[in-house]
Short mmCIF file of C-alpha atoms in Angstrom, two decimals:
data_model
loop_
_atom_site.label_atom_id
_atom_site.label_comp_id
_atom_site.label_asym_id
_atom_site.label_seq_id
_atom_site.Cartn_x
_atom_site.Cartn_y
_atom_site.Cartn_z
CA UNK A 415 10.81 15.20 -12.77
CA UNK A 416 11.17 11.86 -13.88
CA UNK A 417 8.41 9.71 -15.65
CA UNK A 418 7.99 5.92 -16.63
CA UNK A 419 4.85 4.72 -18.23
CA UNK A 420 3.92 1.52 -19.26
CA UNK A 421 0.53 0.11 -20.90
CA UNK A 422 -1.58 -0.93 -18.29
CA UNK A 423 -3.20 -4.48 -19.90
CA UNK A 424 -1.15 -7.29 -21.73
CA UNK A 425 -3.10 -10.83 -23.22
CA UNK A 426 -1.09 -13.42 -24.28
CA UNK A 427 -2.29 -17.19 -24.89
CA UNK A 428 -0.50 -19.63 -23.81
CA UNK A 429 2.63 -20.38 -25.41
CA UNK A 430 3.44 -17.42 -26.87
CA UNK A 431 5.54 -14.73 -26.05
CA UNK A 432 4.63 -11.80 -24.22
CA UNK A 433 5.94 -7.93 -24.95
CA UNK A 434 5.78 -5.54 -22.19
CA UNK A 435 6.94 -2.00 -23.59
CA UNK A 436 7.73 0.74 -21.25
CA UNK A 437 9.28 4.59 -21.92
CA UNK A 438 11.33 6.86 -19.66
CA UNK A 439 12.21 10.30 -19.23
CA UNK A 440 15.60 10.39 -17.04
CA UNK A 441 18.49 10.79 -19.35
CA UNK A 442 20.39 10.11 -16.45
CA UNK A 443 18.78 6.66 -15.42
CA UNK A 444 21.51 4.15 -14.75
CA UNK A 445 19.49 0.66 -13.42
CA UNK A 446 16.58 0.02 -15.10
CA UNK A 447 14.63 -2.87 -13.90
CA UNK A 448 11.25 -5.55 -14.55
CA UNK A 449 9.71 -6.16 -11.18
CA UNK A 450 7.12 -8.56 -11.18
CA UNK A 451 4.06 -8.72 -8.25
CA UNK A 452 2.19 -11.68 -7.99
CA UNK A 453 -1.46 -11.18 -6.72
CA UNK A 454 -1.51 -9.61 -2.99
CA UNK A 455 2.24 -9.95 -2.78
CA UNK A 456 5.20 -7.56 -2.68
CA UNK A 457 7.35 -7.03 -5.58
CA UNK A 458 10.29 -9.99 -7.07
CA UNK A 459 13.23 -8.00 -8.86
CA UNK A 460 12.71 -10.11 -11.99
CA UNK A 461 15.90 -8.54 -14.18
CA UNK A 462 17.79 -5.47 -14.53
CA UNK A 463 19.93 -3.93 -17.04
CA UNK A 464 22.59 -1.14 -16.92
CA UNK A 465 22.19 2.10 -19.25
CA UNK A 466 25.30 0.69 -21.07
CA UNK A 467 24.08 -2.77 -22.52
CA UNK A 468 21.37 -3.24 -25.21
CA UNK A 469 20.27 -5.90 -24.69
CA UNK A 470 20.34 -8.94 -21.55
CA UNK A 471 18.79 -12.29 -21.70
CA UNK A 472 18.17 -14.84 -18.85
CA UNK A 473 16.56 -17.86 -19.81
CA UNK A 474 13.14 -17.19 -20.77
CA UNK A 475 13.13 -13.43 -20.33
CA UNK A 476 14.66 -10.93 -22.76
CA UNK A 477 15.27 -7.20 -22.18
CA UNK A 478 15.99 -4.83 -24.64
CA UNK A 479 17.11 -1.37 -24.44
CA UNK A 480 17.00 1.61 -26.71
CA UNK A 481 18.47 4.68 -24.74
CA UNK A 482 18.11 6.70 -27.51
CA UNK A 483 14.66 6.46 -27.47
CA UNK A 484 14.55 6.03 -23.86
CA UNK A 485 12.70 2.92 -24.26
CA UNK A 486 12.58 -0.82 -22.57
CA UNK A 487 11.31 -3.77 -23.42
CA UNK A 488 10.74 -7.13 -21.64
CA UNK A 489 9.85 -10.18 -23.87
CA UNK A 490 8.63 -13.47 -22.16
CA UNK A 491 9.25 -16.54 -23.71
CA UNK A 492 6.88 -19.78 -24.01
CA UNK A 493 4.26 -17.72 -21.86
CA UNK A 494 2.91 -19.91 -18.92
CA UNK A 495 -0.03 -19.31 -16.57
CA UNK A 496 2.19 -18.40 -13.95
CA UNK A 497 3.45 -15.48 -15.43
CA UNK A 498 0.23 -13.81 -15.14
CA UNK A 499 1.40 -11.09 -12.74
CA UNK A 500 1.67 -7.36 -12.81
CA UNK A 501 5.36 -6.17 -14.79
CA UNK A 502 6.88 -2.76 -12.92
CA UNK A 503 9.24 -1.41 -15.27
CA UNK A 504 11.46 0.67 -13.11
CA UNK A 505 15.01 3.30 -13.56
CA UNK A 506 17.54 4.56 -11.30
CA UNK A 507 20.00 6.86 -11.32
CA UNK A 508 23.67 5.96 -10.10
CA UNK A 509 23.51 8.36 -7.39
CA UNK A 510 20.06 7.82 -6.11
CA UNK A 511 18.56 5.36 -3.93
CA UNK A 512 14.98 6.45 -4.94
CA UNK A 513 13.80 3.85 -6.99
CA UNK A 514 10.97 5.16 -9.87
CA UNK A 515 8.07 3.32 -10.98
CA UNK A 516 5.76 3.09 -14.08
CA UNK A 517 2.10 2.42 -13.56
CA UNK A 518 2.96 -1.64 -14.07
CA UNK A 519 1.43 -3.69 -17.10
CA UNK A 520 -1.16 -6.47 -15.76
CA UNK A 521 -0.45 -10.04 -17.97
CA UNK A 522 -3.04 -11.88 -18.11
CA UNK A 523 -2.97 -15.64 -20.36
CA UNK A 524 -5.07 -17.02 -22.75
CA UNK A 525 -5.85 -20.65 -22.36
CA UNK B 165 18.96 -13.95 -1.49
CA UNK B 166 18.23 -11.26 1.11
CA UNK B 167 14.59 -11.65 2.59
CA UNK B 168 12.66 -8.52 3.95
CA UNK B 169 9.19 -9.47 6.39
CA UNK B 170 6.24 -7.26 6.88
CA UNK B 171 3.93 -7.74 9.63
CA UNK B 172 0.59 -8.17 9.95
CA UNK B 173 0.05 -8.91 6.43
CA UNK B 174 -3.38 -7.86 6.75
CA UNK B 175 -5.29 -5.06 9.47
CA UNK B 176 -8.72 -4.19 9.59
CA UNK B 177 -9.50 -1.47 11.84
CA UNK B 178 -12.05 1.22 13.24
CA UNK B 179 -11.93 4.64 11.75
CA UNK B 180 -10.25 6.67 14.24
CA UNK B 181 -7.48 3.64 15.44
CA UNK B 182 -4.11 3.72 14.77
CA UNK B 183 -1.96 1.21 13.14
CA UNK B 184 1.37 -0.35 13.38
CA UNK B 185 3.46 -2.47 10.27
CA UNK B 186 6.61 -3.60 11.21
CA UNK B 187 9.47 -3.80 8.44
CA UNK B 188 12.08 -6.35 8.81
CA UNK B 189 15.35 -7.14 7.08
CA UNK B 190 15.81 -10.56 8.19
CA UNK B 191 19.06 -11.89 7.07
CA UNK B 192 20.51 -8.75 6.79
CA UNK B 193 20.98 -4.97 8.36
CA UNK B 194 19.75 -1.98 6.37
CA UNK B 195 20.51 1.37 7.22
CA UNK B 196 17.93 2.45 4.65
CA UNK B 197 14.41 0.88 4.63
CA UNK B 198 11.48 2.68 2.24
CA UNK B 199 7.87 2.94 2.71
CA UNK B 200 5.34 2.52 -0.18
CA UNK B 201 1.84 2.77 -0.61
CA UNK B 202 0.23 1.28 -3.57
CA UNK B 203 -3.48 1.91 -4.78
CA UNK B 204 -5.69 -1.01 -6.28
CA UNK B 205 -4.45 -1.13 -10.08
CA UNK B 206 -1.89 1.23 -9.53
CA UNK B 207 1.67 1.85 -9.42
CA UNK B 208 3.64 2.03 -6.20
CA UNK B 209 4.05 5.30 -4.68
CA UNK B 210 6.73 6.01 -2.07
CA UNK B 211 6.07 7.97 0.94
CA UNK B 212 9.24 8.27 2.78
CA UNK B 213 12.78 6.73 2.88
CA UNK B 214 13.27 5.86 6.70
CA UNK B 215 17.24 6.15 8.10
CA UNK B 216 17.98 4.70 11.08
CA UNK B 217 18.86 6.73 13.76
CA UNK B 218 17.54 9.52 12.43
CA UNK B 219 14.46 11.65 11.02
CA UNK B 220 12.63 9.78 8.00
CA UNK B 221 12.38 11.79 4.59
CA UNK B 222 8.94 12.07 3.86
CA UNK B 223 8.10 13.02 0.03
CA UNK B 224 6.13 15.92 -0.75
CA UNK B 225 2.70 15.63 -0.40
CA UNK B 226 2.60 12.85 2.55
CA UNK B 227 1.72 13.87 6.27
CA UNK B 228 4.37 13.14 8.51
CA UNK B 229 2.18 13.67 11.37
CA UNK B 230 -0.22 11.01 9.95
CA UNK B 231 2.41 8.47 8.74
CA UNK B 232 4.56 8.33 11.53
CA UNK B 233 7.96 6.10 10.65
CA UNK B 234 10.76 4.73 13.25
CA UNK B 235 13.96 3.26 12.21
CA UNK B 236 15.33 2.30 16.17
CA UNK B 237 17.35 -0.91 15.02
CA UNK B 238 19.57 -1.91 11.58
CA UNK B 239 16.91 -4.95 11.07
CA UNK B 240 13.31 -2.90 11.92
CA UNK B 241 11.49 -0.14 10.49
CA UNK B 242 7.96 0.51 11.57
CA UNK B 243 5.44 2.63 9.83
CA UNK B 244 2.74 4.05 11.97
CA UNK B 245 -0.69 5.13 10.19
CA UNK B 246 -2.03 7.40 13.03
CA UNK B 247 -6.03 8.07 13.62
CA UNK B 248 -6.68 6.05 10.16
CA UNK B 249 -9.46 7.01 7.87
CA UNK B 250 -11.03 4.86 5.36
CA UNK B 251 -9.45 6.84 2.85
CA UNK B 252 -5.69 5.35 4.87
CA UNK B 253 -7.00 1.81 3.27
CA UNK B 254 -4.25 0.60 1.16
CA UNK B 255 -1.67 -1.72 0.05
CA UNK B 256 1.68 -0.97 2.23
CA UNK B 257 4.49 -2.19 0.93
CA UNK B 258 8.29 -1.54 2.40
CA UNK B 259 11.58 -2.16 0.91
CA UNK B 260 15.05 -2.78 2.43
CA UNK B 261 18.36 -1.82 1.51
CA UNK B 262 21.40 -3.85 2.07
CA UNK B 263 24.32 -2.02 3.44
CA UNK B 264 26.74 -4.85 1.90
CA UNK B 265 25.54 -3.30 -1.60
CA UNK B 266 27.57 -0.36 -2.84
CA UNK B 267 30.19 1.73 -1.26
CA UNK B 268 29.21 4.44 0.39
CA UNK B 269 28.00 7.35 -1.55
CA UNK B 270 27.20 5.06 -4.42
CA UNK B 271 24.42 2.46 -5.05
CA UNK B 272 24.32 -0.68 -6.90
CA UNK B 273 21.70 -2.32 -8.89
CA UNK B 274 19.82 -4.81 -6.20
CA UNK B 275 20.19 -3.08 -3.13
CA UNK B 276 17.09 -2.89 -1.97
CA UNK B 277 14.62 -5.92 -1.16
CA UNK B 278 10.92 -5.76 -0.95
CA UNK B 279 8.49 -7.17 1.68
CA UNK B 280 5.65 -8.57 1.10
CA UNK B 281 3.37 -6.31 1.52
CA UNK B 282 0.81 -5.51 4.60
CA UNK B 283 -2.98 -4.86 3.41
CA UNK B 284 -4.55 -2.13 5.66
CA UNK B 285 -8.81 -1.76 5.61
CA UNK B 286 -10.24 0.77 7.55
CA UNK B 287 -13.34 0.21 8.12
#
């Protein structure tokens, strides 16, 4: 079945770049997402990328997709304390309505 | 953007009681809503897909008699945890699929919008 994997924790210094990595197994994935969850809150869609794209940039966020290796990454430039959250990688097939989530990466910011 | 609300945001109940959680799409119609469960420091687990006017589709291992889902209108789905026990304590999140996105039989990238979650604690 489909599987999405992420490392559980990442700690970076304020002002540095954060890179969160994700791997997935479903070669039929059409949409790949990054969601942000702040403590005690629901999920917020941060950004997404279509499987036919290699890169997408949106202000401080850069998504890189290596479809051959089924590897997705999210880079947050100039990481701020407000970026502290859990970041979920997720994927969906074009024909499916179900989104498959990774385990989430907890990003903490050091002063 | 589309807004999804959940009520209550937090509930504490005694073991053996039933708890109802509401998920509402506030400014759009949702023929499909999804119910997730999230344990501490873990990912979201899809429990069931709720379809307006028909029976919900449950994921493998989820007891449909324990987690009753009703999707009676295009803006409201409810999840009732029946005879709740401490092991049912969790964070329940719903999402709603906006019918405006995607044609019939197809889907689009951002068709699901998530609610803020409901923290259930069973004593």
